[in-house]
Amino acid sequence: MVGHSLWSLVALVSLCPAAVVGAAEFSTYIGEATVDYSVARVATDSAGNTYVAGTRTFTPTLLTTYTGTDAFVTKLDGSGKISTLAWVAGLANTAARDLVLDAAGNLYLVGSTSAPDLPLRNALQSTPGPGFLAKFSPDGQLLYGTYFPAPITAIAVDSAGSMYLTGTTDWSPFPISGGVPPPARLGGQGPDIYGAFVTKLSSAGDRIVYSAVIAGNAINCPWGVGGGTCQTSQRFTASLGIGVDHAGNAYIAGNTNTLDLPTSPGAMVATGPGPFVAKINAGGSALSYLTYLANGTDRTPPSPSYAALSSAAAMVVDPDGSVYVTGSTSDPKFPVTPGAYQTTGPVFALKLNTSGSALVWATLLGGKGYDHATAATLDASGDLWVAGTTGSTEFPDNQGWFVGGDFVVELNPQGTALPYSGRYPDNTVSTSIAVDSGGLLHLTGPNGIVSVIAASPRPVMRPFALTNAAGGTVTGRIAPGEAISIYGPHIGAFPAVQATFSGMLPTALAGAQVLFDDIPAPLLYVSDSQINAMVPYGVAGHTTSDLRIVFNGVTSPPFRTAVAASQLGIFANAAVNQDGTLNSTAHRAKPGDFLSIWGTGAGWPTLIDGQIATGAASDGGAFRAILLEWQNGNSVDVRLNVAYSGAAPGLPAGIFQVNVQLPPGTYTATGITLLVGQASLTLPVYLVATPLP
């Protein structure tokens, strides 16, 4: 059965769905081959450097048994050169949530931790957890480090170096001082109550200047007093961001399911639930204002939930104390102002006046799909930049180069126009956004893609992101011999050109070449925004590899990749039953039959770069296969017979074929896991219905 061909695989490799972005300086990957990166925040300084904070997740390997997470700060200069400045790590999990720079270039990193041994310096709290704050010099030296009595969501710093922290807590002894009225209680003496805290620390971090907690108690119970579990359900008031104006007033925004936050006289919206904004005066002696932004609730019969229809996602404060908030809404009555750019849509953006009593402007954005705002920032002109995700085909893309699932838009200072709108590949720009003094956008995705973009209609030609051609998350990881899809603006020919699968794949196609550390890659498909290529086996043993594209004699900036031993992908609808049909709910395999599977990224060189396999070429038994099945109500892993694993006849080197035999008998299976080295991937398997034993 080795020679059984998969007629649709050429199309799957060559026409894998694309991703995308916009224009400017560079794009790169900051991750590693065996460590997962989760980005929380991007920031920039006066020189235009990029700073990225987030969390690294370690998993056991043959060389280490350490598992856990740590917080990191990485710096990229104007050319994209990477240097990791600092870590916050201990013998447990530590996660970064926010990063900010002061005027001197010092970095402040905050988040959560369960580690008992974080590095401390002049600590305000030496007792471990659950929050942390670390201040680093511009060259990454620890200047200050402390635990904190709650996880910290966000931080702001004023011109004097005082630190403003916010987050969410239900810890009843949480420190409260100053003049903001405290909540009646926190914690679980009855319904569990969470509150949003605001704590100001001195510039030395040696004392609390003031500390306040804002919380509510009343919630909508659709079945009345004593109905269901509503009366004992959680009350939460969660903070998502913090800012400070030039006078030292602090502002937070967040979301609550409560109706009775202590709103101020003249508040724009006096009751909840929903998103809110609060201002605390410079001395911490009073709540200058607190207002809800909207309070529409779901009252759809027959069982209304009374859940808020709007949710804030990001906030920015300008030096004069105006607050900008963006988020998502399904409220048909969400307030929009006259002249708004758009009066319908699932994303909102607004500017609140300095007294919290009215909107300066508010607009909606988006289309009919599942759209969400996730990040926001202001530029020097007062334009609001919003990043997010979209599932709407009609979402504006005036300056973008691909219709992807991430977006960036610019709203003018009146909220009436979009000077810039661009769509980008999924998971590339939606996590965080910053704008430098030169107007360049600094953007990150959740998994380590970092880009600096000029907001212009003609992007710089460059690699922007890549994926395994069999599908999966956008990343910067590669494996020797892996079939990959590379996305970028204007990187190849229009209309698209596909290579012929005969003899050897070309390393130049329609004026395009792809180089990994100057090693040419065999090409499968070239288009204006996507190139599919085979990673050359010559990168084996490299830790990283610079990817460059040459198109019509122009060479792109490098895109840093991390080289893994293997990066498995299995082609969708590419498992074939013994009778030649695609394995599916309509065409199921039978116990005892053989099943053929195609994929890429195993990392095993069975042929040379670009060679089309003319017959079987075994990998020497590199693959193992496990059937996931149920026996007597329990999940059981069954080792399968791998009849063949190696090159896929008729397809390029790097595409593998694995033939496995299903066990005979009566069982119910849910999937097959393929393993090569330490990499594994599970695909669903559909069997002829068999009764449970």
XYZ file of C-alpha atoms in Angstrom, residues 133-659:
527
model
C 6.751 43.810 40.225
C 10.271 44.142 38.811
C 12.109 47.265 37.661
C 15.097 46.909 35.342
C 17.671 49.378 34.073
C 17.857 49.919 30.292
C 20.555 47.231 30.088
C 18.496 44.683 32.042
C 19.939 45.000 35.549
C 17.425 44.414 38.353
C 16.875 47.701 40.216
C 13.833 46.707 42.247
C 11.920 43.499 42.784
C 9.014 42.670 45.048
C 6.115 40.317 45.541
C 2.648 41.859 45.730
C -0.527 40.668 47.524
C -2.505 40.166 44.277
C -1.696 39.399 40.638
C -0.975 42.652 38.806
C -2.735 43.194 35.482
C -1.280 46.558 34.439
C 1.149 49.280 35.489
C 1.646 52.991 34.768
C 4.528 55.247 35.834
C 4.415 59.032 36.285
C 7.157 61.575 35.596
C 8.462 61.239 39.173
C 8.825 57.465 38.871
C 5.869 56.612 41.115
C 4.250 53.306 40.136
C 0.502 52.767 39.714
C -0.680 49.164 39.813
C -4.035 47.596 39.084
C -5.573 44.153 39.010
C -8.310 42.088 40.576
C -8.482 40.611 44.077
C -10.845 38.852 46.458
C -8.334 38.866 49.328
C -10.103 40.510 52.265
C -6.894 41.767 53.985
C -5.775 43.542 50.784
C -4.166 46.847 51.879
C -6.557 49.799 51.652
C -5.568 53.359 52.496
C -6.432 56.849 51.315
C -9.845 58.370 50.902
C -11.586 56.101 48.405
C -14.447 54.328 50.233
C -13.657 50.613 50.568
C -16.130 47.916 49.535
C -18.293 46.397 52.231
C -16.292 43.209 51.931
C -14.168 41.046 49.636
C -13.856 37.311 49.390
C -16.211 34.469 50.058
C -18.245 35.133 53.209
C -21.396 34.597 51.179
C -21.206 35.288 47.431
C -17.538 35.578 46.456
C -16.772 39.243 45.726
C -13.843 40.348 43.559
C -12.771 43.967 43.323
C -10.524 46.078 41.108
C -7.584 47.542 43.008
C -5.515 50.674 42.385
C -2.271 50.959 44.342
C 0.281 53.757 44.076
C 3.841 53.015 45.195
C 6.564 55.549 45.836
C 9.316 55.848 43.234
C 11.624 53.817 45.483
C 8.940 51.171 45.921
C 9.428 51.248 49.692
C 5.919 52.363 50.637
C 2.313 52.448 49.535
C 1.213 56.027 48.860
C -2.427 54.958 48.649
C -4.378 51.820 47.838
C -8.052 51.386 46.960
C -10.406 48.601 45.938
C -13.571 49.155 43.906
C -16.262 46.480 44.022
C -20.015 46.015 43.783
C -22.447 43.573 45.349
C -25.852 43.644 43.629
C -26.399 41.635 40.460
C -29.379 40.949 38.222
C -31.094 37.706 39.200
C -33.645 36.855 36.512
C -35.597 34.485 38.746
C -35.897 36.858 41.681
C -34.735 36.548 45.243
C -33.830 32.984 46.120
C -34.179 31.795 42.524
C -31.606 29.233 41.391
C -27.977 29.829 42.304
C -27.934 33.470 41.235
C -28.037 34.801 44.788
C -24.817 33.001 45.666
C -22.998 33.466 42.356
C -19.737 35.359 42.056
C -19.627 39.142 41.953
C -16.665 40.362 39.945
C -15.249 43.764 39.184
C -12.112 43.279 37.111
C -9.598 45.901 36.041
C -7.917 45.636 32.642
C -5.700 48.702 32.419
C -4.391 51.798 34.171
C -3.128 55.225 33.148
C -1.985 58.459 34.763
C -2.279 62.052 33.516
C 0.252 64.883 33.809
C -1.302 65.952 37.139
C -0.900 62.516 38.732
C -4.563 61.459 38.606
C -4.967 57.711 38.066
C -7.540 56.050 35.805
C -8.639 52.444 35.462
C -11.051 50.711 33.133
C -12.615 47.311 33.532
C -15.737 45.189 33.521
C -18.237 44.186 36.187
C -21.312 42.022 36.506
C -22.552 44.162 39.391
C -25.127 46.942 39.283
C -23.945 49.101 42.154
C -20.372 50.300 41.750
C -20.025 53.649 43.587
C -20.742 55.846 40.581
C -20.267 59.588 40.939
C -22.948 62.308 40.704
C -23.370 63.192 37.048
C -21.892 59.905 35.835
C -22.587 59.196 32.177
C -24.200 55.838 33.085
C -25.099 55.367 36.740
C -25.803 51.626 36.944
C -24.445 48.412 35.507
C -23.539 45.789 34.641
C -20.916 46.394 31.979
C -17.657 48.224 31.314
C -16.647 51.090 33.594
C -14.019 53.818 34.020
C -12.852 55.307 37.342
C -10.603 58.246 38.212
C -8.759 58.658 41.524
C -7.350 62.075 42.373
C -3.614 62.649 42.648
C -3.484 62.272 46.417
C -5.669 59.196 46.517
C -8.066 61.001 48.835
C -11.192 60.676 46.675
C -12.812 58.950 43.738
C -13.038 61.862 41.303
C -15.510 59.993 39.147
C -16.739 56.521 38.336
C -19.076 55.794 35.461
C -20.346 52.812 33.583
C -19.964 53.094 29.817
C -23.011 51.009 28.905
C -25.371 48.712 30.780
C -27.322 46.762 28.182
C -28.093 43.194 29.277
C -29.269 40.003 27.621
C -32.958 39.622 28.457
C -33.825 37.150 25.740
C -36.764 34.958 26.787
C -37.503 32.399 28.004
C -34.463 32.360 30.312
C -32.796 35.797 30.330
C -29.245 35.774 31.666
C -28.958 39.498 32.386
C -25.335 39.254 31.245
C -23.737 42.487 30.051
C -23.848 42.982 26.280
C -20.671 45.084 26.236
C -17.145 44.349 27.407
C -14.087 46.619 27.494
C -10.776 45.191 26.270
C -8.228 48.032 26.325
C -7.860 51.594 27.554
C -5.522 54.553 27.008
C -5.213 57.843 28.901
C -3.904 61.035 27.312
C -1.849 63.606 29.274
C -4.912 65.809 29.827
C -6.953 63.034 31.439
C -9.240 61.955 28.623
C -9.800 58.195 28.629
C -10.150 56.127 25.464
C -11.710 52.670 25.710
C -12.268 49.979 23.120
C -13.988 46.631 23.330
C -16.832 44.530 21.998
C -20.600 44.905 22.118
C -23.788 43.257 20.944
C -25.940 46.023 22.455
C -28.216 47.567 19.796
C -28.483 50.659 22.027
C -24.750 51.166 22.578
C -24.249 54.944 22.620
C -22.677 56.406 19.484
C -22.183 60.100 18.842
C -23.318 62.205 15.868
C -20.943 61.883 12.933
C -19.533 58.566 14.172
C -17.539 56.615 11.607
C -19.996 53.722 11.938
C -23.265 53.311 13.836
C -23.469 49.504 13.793
C -20.911 46.803 14.428
C -19.525 44.498 17.123
C -16.492 46.619 18.106
C -16.703 49.932 19.970
C -14.191 52.724 20.462
C -14.836 55.862 22.468
C -13.336 58.910 24.131
C -14.700 59.905 27.536
C -14.564 63.502 28.724
C -12.396 64.508 31.678
C -15.279 64.521 34.173
C -16.688 61.118 33.241
C -20.066 62.684 32.491
C -20.293 62.346 28.706
C -18.725 60.992 25.568
C -16.518 63.227 23.457
C -17.068 60.703 20.675
C -18.008 57.063 20.252
C -18.174 54.870 17.183
C -18.738 51.268 16.256
C -16.572 49.203 13.911
C -16.640 45.849 12.187
C -19.045 43.770 10.206
C -21.446 40.903 10.612
C -18.866 38.411 11.867
C -17.204 37.634 15.167
C -15.077 40.794 15.656
C -13.204 41.820 18.812
C -10.937 44.681 19.815
C -7.959 43.511 21.878
C -5.438 46.379 22.137
C -5.202 50.149 21.716
C -2.752 53.037 21.803
C -2.575 56.770 20.981
C -0.164 58.495 18.625
C 1.267 62.009 18.905
C -1.560 63.439 16.788
C -4.292 62.103 19.055
C -5.345 59.340 16.687
C -6.498 56.142 18.380
C -5.043 52.908 17.026
C -7.005 49.713 17.683
C -5.899 46.130 17.049
C -8.080 43.059 17.204
C -9.485 40.018 15.465
C -12.190 39.758 12.837
C -14.347 37.138 11.199
C -16.148 39.627 8.942
C -15.494 39.527 5.215
C -16.517 43.193 4.978
C -14.074 44.461 7.630
C -12.178 47.407 6.034
C -8.780 46.658 4.513
C -7.787 49.829 2.697
C -4.028 49.591 3.336
C -3.625 45.865 3.995
C -2.324 43.254 1.589
C -4.233 40.167 2.673
C -7.672 39.399 4.085
C -6.615 37.754 7.356
C -8.171 37.404 10.785
C -6.218 40.149 12.609
C -6.779 43.869 12.063
C -5.310 47.276 12.838
C -7.260 50.494 12.353
C -6.596 54.182 13.019
C -9.388 56.490 14.174
C -8.967 60.230 13.723
C -9.223 62.520 16.802
C -12.970 63.003 16.203
C -13.804 59.306 15.753
C -15.322 60.055 12.347
C -12.841 58.473 9.923
C -10.396 55.595 9.476
C -7.208 57.013 7.931
C -5.691 53.514 8.114
C -7.208 50.045 8.048
C -5.329 46.835 7.430
C -5.946 43.128 7.835
C -3.175 40.743 8.735
C -2.557 37.006 9.227
C -4.211 35.383 12.220
C -2.207 35.675 15.445
C 0.317 38.206 14.134
C -0.711 41.712 15.290
C -3.699 41.446 17.618
C -2.039 41.068 21.035
C -0.505 44.494 21.624
C 0.245 47.736 19.775
C 2.474 50.772 20.381
C 3.393 53.801 18.236
C 6.807 55.454 18.345
C 7.618 59.139 17.891
C 8.233 58.604 14.180
C 4.782 57.118 13.664
C 5.897 53.508 13.204
C 3.575 50.825 14.565
C 5.044 48.167 16.847
C 2.796 45.100 16.858
C 2.812 41.598 18.298
C 0.852 38.413 18.001
C 0.297 35.988 20.867
C 2.970 33.470 19.878
C 6.065 35.571 19.247
C 5.635 37.269 15.854
C 6.831 40.892 16.158
C 6.489 43.530 13.430
C 7.331 47.189 13.015
C 5.137 48.701 10.336
C 4.899 52.051 8.575
C 1.257 53.009 8.128
C 1.552 53.540 4.391
C -0.299 52.008 1.456
C 2.776 50.250 0.016
C 4.322 47.734 2.441
C 7.997 46.800 2.345
C 8.470 43.415 0.667
C 9.449 40.913 3.360
C 8.550 37.625 5.066
C 5.925 38.381 7.686
C 4.984 35.014 9.195
C 4.905 31.342 8.331
C 3.000 28.150 9.076
C 3.360 24.445 8.463
C 1.762 23.928 5.031
C -0.464 21.227 6.501
C -2.035 23.890 8.712
C -1.654 25.142 12.253
C -0.813 28.297 14.127
C 1.247 31.087 12.570
C 4.736 30.868 14.008
C 8.422 31.288 13.257
C 9.480 27.717 13.928
C 10.743 25.466 11.158
C 12.091 21.918 10.829
C 14.435 20.487 8.197
C 12.431 19.285 5.203
C 9.168 20.859 6.396
C 6.681 22.132 3.831
C 5.833 25.677 4.912
C 3.637 28.558 3.806
C 5.368 31.944 3.998
C 3.201 35.072 4.082
C 4.264 38.601 3.270
C 3.408 41.673 1.205
C 4.258 41.513 -2.508
C 6.740 38.669 -2.136
C 5.993 36.931 -5.423
C 4.217 36.760 -8.754
C 0.694 37.733 -9.681
C -1.070 35.699 -10.906
C 0.149 32.752 -8.850
C 2.485 30.091 -10.287
C 2.678 26.452 -9.158
C 5.695 24.177 -9.583
C 5.484 20.910 -11.510
C 5.984 17.819 -9.371
C 8.428 16.031 -11.651
C 12.031 15.080 -10.978
C 13.208 17.971 -8.792
C 11.413 21.033 -7.474
C 12.905 24.341 -8.645
C 14.699 26.708 -6.263
C 13.634 29.675 -8.404
C 10.068 30.130 -9.599
C 8.421 33.114 -11.327
C 11.264 35.425 -10.311
C 11.221 34.369 -6.636
C 13.740 32.580 -4.431
C 13.619 31.657 -0.744
C 16.860 31.432 1.232
C 17.506 29.995 4.690
C 20.959 31.140 5.807
C 21.681 31.526 2.077
C 20.643 27.916 1.389
C 18.057 27.909 -1.442
C 14.724 26.270 -0.670
C 12.755 24.155 -3.169
C 9.581 26.015 -4.176
C 6.067 24.636 -4.544
C 3.946 27.726 -5.157
C 4.511 31.480 -5.545
C 1.945 34.278 -5.335
C 1.860 37.972 -4.435
C 1.313 37.311 -0.715
C 2.225 33.642 -0.210
C 5.093 31.319 -1.080
C 5.020 27.610 -0.267
C 8.464 26.071 0.038
C 10.366 23.126 1.496
C 12.803 24.021 4.292
C 16.245 22.790 3.157
C 17.733 19.926 5.136
C 20.897 22.019 5.447
C 19.432 23.960 8.391
C 19.634 20.823 10.562
C 21.800 21.524 13.580
C 21.193 25.285 13.413
C 19.561 26.969 16.402
C 18.121 29.766 14.277
C 18.008 30.512 10.570
C 17.503 33.816 8.746
C 14.792 33.584 6.095
C 15.082 35.954 3.131
C 13.041 36.258 -0.039
C 14.519 37.440 -3.332
C 11.932 38.623 -5.833
C 12.805 40.213 -9.168
C 16.290 40.972 -7.889
C 15.175 42.636 -4.635
C 16.197 40.961 -1.365
C 13.938 41.266 1.663
C 15.003 42.023 5.229
C 15.691 38.832 7.202
C 13.016 37.042 9.202
C 14.515 35.116 12.117
C 13.255 31.554 12.491
C 13.889 28.988 15.222
C 14.976 25.568 13.995
C 13.321 22.597 15.684
C 14.191 18.932 15.186
C 10.641 18.321 13.981
C 7.476 20.352 13.467
C 4.716 17.921 12.620
C 1.720 18.738 10.476
C -0.841 16.338 9.024
C -2.727 17.346 5.918
C -6.440 17.873 6.375
C -8.573 15.122 4.841
C -5.385 13.215 4.106
C -6.044 9.906 5.842
C -7.041 7.285 3.307
C -8.842 4.036 4.044
C -7.730 0.679 2.677
C -10.446 0.865 -0.001
C -9.038 4.181 -1.301
C -11.678 6.509 0.161
C -10.830 9.483 2.367
C -11.430 8.630 6.010
C -14.474 10.593 7.146
C -17.824 10.209 8.846
C -19.220 9.053 5.500
C -16.328 6.669 4.743
C -15.124 4.931 7.883
C -12.258 2.519 8.374
C -12.884 -1.009 9.636
C -11.015 -2.697 12.495
C -8.081 -4.623 11.045
C -7.762 -2.344 7.984
C -4.738 -0.314 6.973
C -4.920 3.493 7.082
C -2.553 5.821 5.172
C -1.651 9.288 6.502
C 0.308 12.122 4.875
C 2.096 14.983 6.588
C 5.272 17.056 6.809
C 7.800 18.347 9.310
C 9.167 15.022 10.596
C 12.733 16.283 10.210
C 14.005 12.950 8.798
C 15.938 13.233 5.485
C 14.801 10.273 3.389
C 15.665 12.081 0.115
C 17.612 15.180 -0.956
C 16.148 18.690 -1.103
C 13.447 19.056 -3.735
C 13.552 15.462 -4.962
C 10.228 13.926 -5.986
C 9.931 10.426 -4.549
C 9.483 7.824 -7.274
C 8.961 4.937 -4.867
C 9.222 3.859 -1.268
C 12.098 5.224 0.835
C 11.781 4.144 4.439
C 12.805 6.380 7.318
C 14.030 3.346 9.219
C 11.123 3.125 11.622
C 11.228 6.698 12.918
C 7.464 6.893 13.476
C 5.391 5.369 16.219
C 1.597 5.406 16.273
C -0.855 5.203 19.164
C -4.586 4.542 18.850
C -6.736 6.369 21.385
C -9.655 4.080 22.251
C -12.214 3.373 24.932
C -12.397 0.115 26.828
C -14.991 -0.424 29.540
C -15.516 3.323 29.773
C -11.797 4.096 30.150
C -9.389 5.727 27.719
C -6.664 3.309 26.630
C -3.628 3.905 24.410
C -2.935 1.033 21.995
C 0.379 0.813 20.113
C -0.292 0.330 16.400
C 1.651 -1.605 13.830
C 3.411 0.909 11.544
C 3.641 -0.999 8.285
C 5.531 1.795 6.505
C 6.815 5.272 7.243
C 8.965 7.364 4.947
C 8.880 9.236 1.653
C 5.519 9.671 -0.077
C 5.726 8.375 -3.678
C 4.981 11.115 -6.211
C 5.526 13.898 -3.687
C 8.540 16.023 -2.688
C 11.162 15.164 -0.092
C 9.843 16.284 3.278
C 6.312 14.990 2.672
C 5.953 11.732 4.564
C 3.538 8.831 4.317
C 2.691 6.599 7.273
C 0.674 3.387 6.894
